[in-house]
Amino acid sequence: MITTRFAPSPTGYLHIGNLRTALFNFLISRQAGGEFILRIDDTDPERSKPEYVDGIKRDLEWLGLHWDRVEHQSARFERYAEVADQLRDKGLFYECFETPVELDLKRKKQLNMGKPPVYDRSALSLSDAESDALRGDRAPHWRFKLDQSRIEWTDGILGDLSIDAASVSDPVLIRGDGQVLYTLASICDDTDMGVTHVVRGSDHVTNTATQIQMIRAIAGTVPSFAHHSLLTGPKGEGLSKRLGSLALRDMRGAGIQPMALLSHLARLGSSDPVELRSSMGEIITGFDLTKFGSAPTKFDEADLVPITAKYLQGLELADVAEDVAAIGVPADKAEDFWTVIRSNIATLEDLGNWWALIENGATPDIDPEDQEFVAQAMAMLPEGPFDSTTWGAWTAEVKQATGRKGKGLFMPLRKALTGMSHGPDMGALLPLLQKIRR
């Protein structure tokens, strides 16, 4: 059975980059009838917050990415300690005593000498007495001792990859303050939870190489890895500084529809065109990881608005009845209101403005050269209530009386009634107008 996982850190709210990883893992598991695990990476007690855990779950539920079970890494510290002891017994886990300042100086020296900034393993040459003396003065951190050979695997997106472990620093797995870091927790969890496929960003490729060695060291089964491209802004700029503004909860608040967002991300960066899907089932069926490329993928949040608008146009009143009722539309007018308005909204947030116009009337927008014409036409407008024939009969009468036709006839009247130069068909909108400002 295919088992995937999404392992967010509850140190903030989910953003568009997180979602791409979560979605790919979810789709792979659902295609195969497998299991999708939500694994909360809460090993950092200082930064992990319960409200962020709640926010992560709320965002995933909003999108329909339902997990099969939840795991918390903070509940597995005993297991991580067991694995750390196993690695020590095998001579693959060693303590180091350099401070962050000392490590930084080493890196700078290596770079100045034209060498890669790889940890020099000087801790391995310390005598027991030297280690004891340092241990009394500072808390050690622990590194995994890599086998400095080539690490090779076939990536689900990037193809055949090979990394020389000698060019990579031995990864720190436990900090000086005792905090277990992501790499150790992740390989333990993936092994114990039977994770078969891992999809994540291409910035994790080097991590994957070291994790493959570590999984083998604890006699685990190496999952199939796939690394998707990283998202950039519409001009190719990095998103790292903008991710806060691309939080999923903000998109939800702005009225972006889940199906629009999922349809977009499930195709963005692949050889398939981005097309609106009507259901999660359609997205799952059409998803193909092999069609994604390695090039950075441009993401423009503005692209979500027309997709959301197209999605809304296909909905029936029953799909949005609560939203329509929430802005005060009476039940007997809801069907006509939605039928007329749905093709003229970008998000559901626009509904309120249209109902305000219908209920309270609009401030007329009249060009100076049209003032006399509009005044004459408005005097000819019959008293309500209006029906589907009112607009046609009225404009025909005005045309006969003024000689105006085409845009010169219809546009000034639309602007006078709605204050806008665009909108629904006036023949359908006019019967809804409860107040007209003359």
C-alpha positions as CSV (number, residue, x, y, z in Angstrom):
1,M,0.0,0.0,0.0
2,I,1.2,3.5,-0.9
3,T,1.7,5.6,2.2
4,T,2.5,9.3,2.1
5,R,2.8,12.0,4.6
6,F,2.7,15.8,5.0
7,A,4.9,17.0,7.8
8,P,4.4,20.7,8.5
9,S,6.0,22.5,11.4
10,P,3.4,24.3,13.6
11,T,5.5,27.5,13.8
12,G,3.2,29.5,11.5
13,Y,0.3,29.2,9.1
14,L,0.3,27.2,5.9
15,H,1.3,29.0,2.8
16,I,1.1,28.2,-0.9
17,G,4.5,26.4,-0.9
18,N,3.3,24.1,1.9
19,L,0.1,23.4,0.0
20,R,1.9,22.2,-3.1
21,T,3.8,19.6,-1.1
22,A,0.7,18.5,0.8
23,L,-1.4,18.3,-2.3
24,F,1.1,16.1,-4.3
25,N,1.4,13.7,-1.4
26,F,-2.4,13.6,-0.9
27,L,-3.1,12.9,-4.6
28,I,-0.5,10.1,-4.9
29,S,-2.0,8.3,-1.9
30,R,-5.6,8.7,-3.0
31,Q,-4.8,7.6,-6.6
32,A,-3.6,4.3,-5.2
33,G,-6.2,3.9,-2.4
34,G,-3.4,4.4,0.1
35,E,-2.9,6.2,3.3
36,F,-2.2,9.9,3.8
37,I,-0.6,10.9,7.2
38,L,-0.6,14.3,8.7
39,R,2.6,14.4,10.8
40,I,3.0,17.5,13.0
41,D,6.7,18.4,13.2
42,D,6.5,19.9,16.7
43,T,9.9,18.9,18.1
44,D,10.8,22.6,18.7
45,P,8.9,23.5,21.9
46,E,9.8,27.2,21.7
47,R,8.3,27.8,18.3
48,S,5.5,25.2,18.0
49,K,2.1,26.6,19.0
50,P,-1.3,24.8,19.4
51,E,-3.0,27.6,17.4
52,Y,-0.8,26.8,14.4
53,V,-1.7,23.1,14.6
54,D,-5.4,24.1,14.6
55,G,-4.7,26.5,11.7
56,I,-3.0,23.8,9.7
57,K,-5.9,21.4,10.2
58,R,-8.5,24.0,9.4
59,D,-6.7,24.9,6.1
60,L,-6.4,21.3,5.0
61,E,-10.1,20.6,5.9
62,W,-11.2,23.7,4.0
63,L,-9.4,22.3,0.9
64,G,-10.7,18.8,1.3
65,L,-7.3,17.3,2.0
66,H,-8.5,14.9,4.6
67,W,-5.9,12.8,6.4
68,D,-6.2,9.2,7.6
69,R,-4.4,9.8,10.8
70,V,-2.4,12.4,12.7
71,E,1.0,11.9,14.3
72,H,2.9,14.3,16.6
73,Q,6.6,14.1,16.6
74,S,6.6,15.5,20.2
75,A,5.1,12.2,21.3
76,R,8.0,10.2,19.9
77,F,11.1,11.5,21.7
78,E,11.7,8.1,23.4
79,R,11.8,6.4,20.0
80,Y,14.2,9.0,18.7
81,A,16.5,8.4,21.7
82,E,16.4,4.6,20.9
83,V,17.5,5.2,17.3
84,A,20.2,7.6,18.4
85,D,21.6,4.9,20.8
86,Q,21.5,2.4,17.9
87,L,23.6,4.7,15.7
88,R,26.0,5.3,18.6
89,D,26.4,1.5,19.0
90,K,27.2,1.2,15.3
91,G,29.8,4.0,15.5
92,L,27.7,6.3,13.3
93,F,26.8,8.9,15.8
94,Y,29.4,11.2,17.4
95,E,29.5,14.2,19.6
96,C,31.0,17.6,18.6
97,F,31.8,20.6,20.7
98,E,32.3,23.5,18.3
99,T,30.2,26.6,19.0
100,P,28.2,28.3,16.2
101,V,30.9,31.0,16.1
102,E,33.7,28.4,15.7
103,L,31.8,26.6,13.0
104,D,31.2,29.8,11.1
105,L,34.9,30.7,11.3
106,K,35.8,27.2,9.9
107,R,33.4,27.7,7.0
108,K,34.8,31.1,6.2
109,K,38.3,29.7,6.2
110,Q,37.4,26.9,3.9
111,L,35.7,29.2,1.5
112,N,38.7,31.6,1.5
113,M,40.9,28.6,0.6
114,G,38.5,27.7,-2.3
115,K,37.3,24.5,-0.5
116,P,33.6,23.5,0.0
117,P,32.4,24.4,3.5
118,V,32.1,20.9,4.8
119,Y,32.6,19.9,8.4
120,D,36.1,18.6,8.9
121,R,35.3,15.9,11.4
122,S,37.8,17.3,13.9
123,A,35.7,16.0,16.7
124,L,36.5,12.4,15.7
125,S,40.2,13.1,16.5
126,L,39.6,14.2,20.1
127,S,40.9,12.0,22.9
128,D,38.6,10.8,25.7
129,A,40.3,13.3,28.0
130,E,39.8,16.2,25.6
131,S,36.2,15.3,25.1
132,D,35.6,15.0,28.8
133,A,37.2,18.5,29.3
134,L,35.1,20.0,26.6
135,R,31.9,18.3,27.8
136,G,32.4,19.9,31.2
137,D,32.5,23.4,29.6
138,R,29.9,23.1,26.8
139,A,27.0,21.0,25.7
140,P,27.8,18.7,22.8
141,H,25.8,18.4,19.6
142,W,25.6,15.0,17.8
143,R,26.3,14.3,14.1
144,F,25.6,11.3,11.9
145,K,28.8,9.9,10.3
146,L,28.2,9.6,6.6
147,D,29.8,7.0,4.5
148,Q,31.7,9.3,2.1
149,S,30.8,7.5,-1.1
150,R,28.3,8.4,-3.8
151,I,24.6,8.2,-2.9
152,E,22.4,7.4,-5.9
153,W,18.6,7.1,-6.5
154,T,16.0,7.6,-9.2
155,D,13.9,10.6,-8.4
156,G,10.2,10.6,-9.4
157,I,10.6,14.0,-11.0
158,L,14.3,14.8,-11.5
159,G,15.3,11.3,-12.7
160,D,18.6,9.7,-11.8
161,L,20.5,11.6,-9.1
162,S,23.9,11.1,-7.6
163,I,25.5,13.0,-4.7
164,D,29.0,12.6,-3.4
165,A,28.6,12.3,0.4
166,A,32.2,13.6,0.8
167,S,30.9,17.0,-0.4
168,V,28.3,17.1,2.3
169,S,28.8,17.9,6.0
170,D,27.8,15.1,8.5
171,P,24.3,16.3,9.5
172,V,23.6,17.5,13.0
173,L,20.8,15.3,14.4
174,I,20.7,16.5,18.1
175,R,21.5,20.0,19.1
176,G,23.5,21.0,22.2
177,D,20.3,21.8,24.1
178,G,19.0,18.3,23.4
179,Q,16.5,19.2,20.7
180,V,16.0,16.4,18.1
181,L,16.2,17.9,14.7
182,Y,14.1,17.2,11.7
183,T,16.4,14.7,9.9
184,L,16.5,12.2,12.8
185,A,12.8,12.5,13.6
186,S,11.9,12.1,9.9
187,I,13.9,9.0,9.1
188,C,12.5,7.3,12.3
189,D,9.0,8.2,11.4
190,D,9.2,7.3,7.8
191,T,10.6,3.9,8.7
192,D,8.2,3.2,11.6
193,M,5.1,4.5,9.8
194,G,5.8,2.6,6.6
195,V,6.0,5.7,4.4
196,T,6.6,4.5,0.8
197,H,6.6,7.8,-1.1
198,V,7.9,11.2,-0.2
199,V,7.3,14.2,-2.4
200,R,8.8,17.5,-1.4
201,G,10.6,20.6,-2.7
202,S,13.9,20.4,-4.7
203,D,15.6,22.3,-1.9
204,H,15.6,19.0,0.0
205,V,17.7,17.0,-2.5
206,T,20.8,17.0,-0.4
207,N,18.8,16.1,2.7
208,T,17.4,13.2,0.8
209,A,20.9,11.9,0.1
210,T,21.9,11.9,3.7
211,Q,18.5,10.4,4.8
212,I,18.9,7.5,2.4
213,Q,22.1,6.5,4.2
214,M,20.5,7.0,7.6
215,I,17.5,4.9,6.7
216,R,19.7,2.1,5.6
217,A,21.8,2.4,8.8
218,I,18.7,1.7,10.9
219,A,17.6,-1.2,8.5
220,G,14.7,0.8,7.2
221,T,13.2,0.6,3.7
222,V,14.1,3.7,1.6
223,P,10.9,5.4,0.2
224,S,10.6,6.5,-3.4
225,F,11.5,10.2,-3.4
226,A,10.4,12.9,-5.8
227,H,11.4,16.6,-5.6
228,H,9.1,19.2,-7.2
229,S,10.4,22.5,-8.4
230,L,10.2,25.6,-6.1
231,L,7.6,28.3,-6.7
232,T,8.7,31.8,-7.7
233,G,6.8,35.0,-8.2
234,P,5.3,35.9,-11.6
235,K,8.6,37.6,-12.6
236,G,10.8,34.7,-11.4
237,E,11.5,36.3,-8.0
238,G,11.8,34.2,-4.9
239,L,8.7,33.8,-2.8
240,S,10.5,33.3,0.5
241,K,9.8,36.9,1.6
242,R,6.2,36.9,0.3
243,L,5.0,33.6,1.7
244,G,3.4,35.3,4.7
245,S,1.2,37.2,2.3
246,L,0.4,33.9,0.5
247,A,-1.1,32.2,3.6
248,L,-4.0,29.9,2.8
249,R,-6.2,31.5,5.5
250,D,-5.8,34.9,3.8
251,M,-6.8,33.4,0.5
252,R,-9.8,31.8,2.1
253,G,-10.7,35.2,3.6
254,A,-10.3,36.8,0.1
255,G,-12.9,34.4,-1.3
256,I,-10.7,32.2,-3.3
257,Q,-12.5,28.9,-3.8
258,P,-10.8,25.6,-2.8
259,M,-11.4,23.9,-6.2
260,A,-9.9,26.9,-8.0
261,L,-6.8,26.7,-5.9
262,L,-6.4,22.9,-6.1
263,S,-7.1,22.8,-9.9
264,H,-4.4,25.4,-10.4
265,L,-1.7,23.8,-8.2
266,A,-2.3,20.3,-9.4
267,R,-1.2,21.3,-12.9
268,L,1.0,24.3,-12.4
269,G,4.6,23.4,-13.5
270,S,3.5,20.3,-15.5
271,S,3.1,19.7,-19.2
272,D,-0.7,19.7,-18.8
273,P,-2.6,23.0,-19.1
274,V,-4.2,24.5,-16.0
275,E,-7.9,23.8,-16.3
276,L,-10.7,24.1,-13.7
277,R,-11.9,20.8,-12.3
278,S,-15.3,20.4,-10.8
279,S,-14.4,17.8,-8.1
280,M,-11.5,16.4,-6.1
281,G,-12.1,13.1,-8.0
282,E,-11.3,14.7,-11.3
283,I,-8.1,16.2,-9.9
284,I,-7.0,12.8,-8.4
285,T,-7.7,10.9,-11.6
286,G,-5.8,13.4,-13.9
287,F,-2.8,13.9,-11.7
288,D,0.5,12.6,-13.1
289,L,3.7,13.3,-11.2
290,T,5.9,12.4,-14.1
291,K,4.6,15.4,-16.1
292,F,6.2,17.9,-13.8
293,G,9.6,19.4,-14.6
294,S,12.6,20.7,-12.7
295,A,12.5,24.3,-13.8
296,P,11.3,26.9,-11.2
297,T,7.5,27.3,-11.4
298,K,6.0,30.8,-11.6
299,F,3.0,31.4,-9.4
300,D,0.8,34.4,-9.6
301,E,-2.0,34.6,-7.0
302,A,-3.9,36.9,-9.4
303,D,-4.4,33.8,-11.6
304,L,-6.7,32.3,-8.9
305,V,-9.3,35.0,-9.3
306,P,-10.5,34.2,-12.9
307,I,-10.5,30.5,-12.0
308,T,-12.5,31.2,-8.9
309,A,-15.0,33.3,-11.0
310,K,-15.3,30.5,-13.6
311,Y,-16.0,28.0,-10.8
312,L,-18.7,30.2,-9.2
313,Q,-20.4,30.6,-12.6
314,G,-21.1,26.8,-12.6
315,L,-22.7,26.7,-9.2
316,E,-26.3,26.5,-8.4
317,L,-28.1,28.4,-5.7
318,A,-28.0,25.4,-3.4
319,D,-24.2,25.5,-3.5
320,V,-24.1,29.1,-2.2
321,A,-27.4,29.4,-0.4
322,E,-25.8,30.1,3.0
323,D,-23.6,32.8,1.5
324,V,-26.5,34.5,-0.3
325,A,-28.7,34.3,2.9
326,A,-25.8,35.7,5.0
327,I,-25.8,39.1,3.1
328,G,-29.6,39.5,3.7
329,V,-31.1,38.3,0.4
330,P,-34.7,37.1,1.1
331,A,-35.4,33.5,0.3
332,D,-38.0,34.4,-2.3
333,K,-35.5,36.5,-4.2
334,A,-32.4,34.3,-3.8
335,E,-32.8,32.3,-6.9
336,D,-33.2,35.3,-9.2
337,F,-30.4,37.1,-7.5
338,W,-27.9,34.3,-7.9
339,T,-28.9,33.6,-11.5
340,V,-28.3,37.3,-12.4
341,I,-25.2,38.0,-10.4
342,R,-23.1,34.8,-10.6
343,S,-21.5,35.7,-13.9
344,N,-20.4,39.1,-12.6
345,I,-18.5,38.2,-9.4
346,A,-14.9,37.3,-9.0
347,T,-15.3,35.8,-5.5
348,L,-18.2,35.4,-3.1
349,E,-17.0,38.5,-1.4
350,D,-18.5,40.5,-4.3
351,L,-22.0,39.3,-3.4
352,G,-22.5,41.9,-0.7
353,N,-21.8,44.8,-3.1
354,W,-24.4,43.6,-5.6
355,W,-27.0,43.2,-3.0
356,A,-26.3,46.6,-1.6
357,L,-26.8,48.1,-5.1
358,I,-30.1,46.2,-5.5
359,E,-31.5,47.0,-2.1
360,N,-30.3,50.6,-1.7
361,G,-29.8,51.8,-5.3
362,A,-26.6,53.2,-6.8
363,T,-25.3,56.7,-7.1
364,P,-25.9,57.5,-10.8
365,D,-22.8,58.0,-13.0
366,I,-23.8,60.5,-15.7
367,D,-21.5,62.1,-18.2
368,P,-22.1,65.8,-18.7
369,E,-23.1,65.3,-22.4
370,D,-25.7,62.7,-21.3
371,Q,-27.5,64.7,-18.5
372,E,-30.4,65.9,-20.6
373,F,-30.8,62.5,-22.3
374,V,-30.8,60.6,-19.0
375,A,-33.2,63.1,-17.4
376,Q,-35.7,62.6,-20.2
377,A,-35.3,58.8,-20.2
378,M,-35.7,58.5,-16.4
379,A,-38.9,60.5,-16.6
380,M,-40.2,57.9,-19.0
381,L,-39.3,55.0,-16.8
382,P,-42.5,53.4,-15.4
383,E,-43.1,52.9,-11.8
384,G,-42.2,49.4,-10.5
385,P,-42.5,46.6,-10.0
386,F,-40.5,45.7,-13.1
387,D,-40.5,42.5,-15.0
388,S,-38.4,40.8,-17.7
389,T,-40.0,43.0,-20.4
390,T,-39.6,46.4,-18.8
391,W,-36.0,47.1,-20.0
392,G,-36.8,46.3,-23.6
393,A,-40.0,48.2,-23.7
394,W,-38.5,51.2,-21.9
395,T,-35.4,51.5,-24.1
396,A,-37.5,51.1,-27.2
397,E,-39.7,54.0,-26.2
398,V,-36.6,56.1,-25.2
399,K,-35.0,55.3,-28.6
400,Q,-38.1,56.4,-30.4
401,A,-38.3,59.7,-28.4
402,T,-34.6,60.6,-28.5
403,G,-33.2,59.0,-31.7
404,R,-30.4,57.5,-29.7
405,K,-29.4,53.9,-30.4
406,G,-26.7,51.3,-29.7
407,K,-24.1,52.1,-27.0
408,G,-25.2,55.7,-27.0
409,L,-28.6,54.6,-25.8
410,F,-27.8,51.7,-23.5
411,M,-24.6,52.7,-21.7
412,P,-25.8,56.0,-20.2
413,L,-28.9,54.2,-18.9
414,R,-26.9,51.4,-17.4
415,K,-24.6,53.9,-15.6
416,A,-27.5,55.9,-14.4
417,L,-29.2,52.9,-12.8
418,T,-26.1,51.0,-11.5
419,G,-23.3,53.6,-11.3
420,M,-21.2,51.2,-13.4
421,S,-20.4,50.7,-17.1
422,H,-20.5,46.9,-16.8
423,G,-22.6,44.2,-15.2
424,P,-25.4,41.7,-15.7
425,D,-27.9,41.9,-18.5
426,M,-30.1,44.9,-17.7
427,G,-33.2,43.1,-18.7
428,A,-32.6,40.6,-15.9
429,L,-31.2,43.1,-13.4
430,L,-33.8,45.8,-13.6
431,P,-36.6,43.6,-12.1
432,L,-34.4,43.0,-9.0
433,L,-33.7,46.7,-8.3
434,Q,-35.7,47.7,-5.2
435,K,-34.6,51.3,-5.3
436,I,-33.6,53.6,-8.1
437,R,-32.0,56.9,-7.4
438,R,-33.3,59.4,-9.9
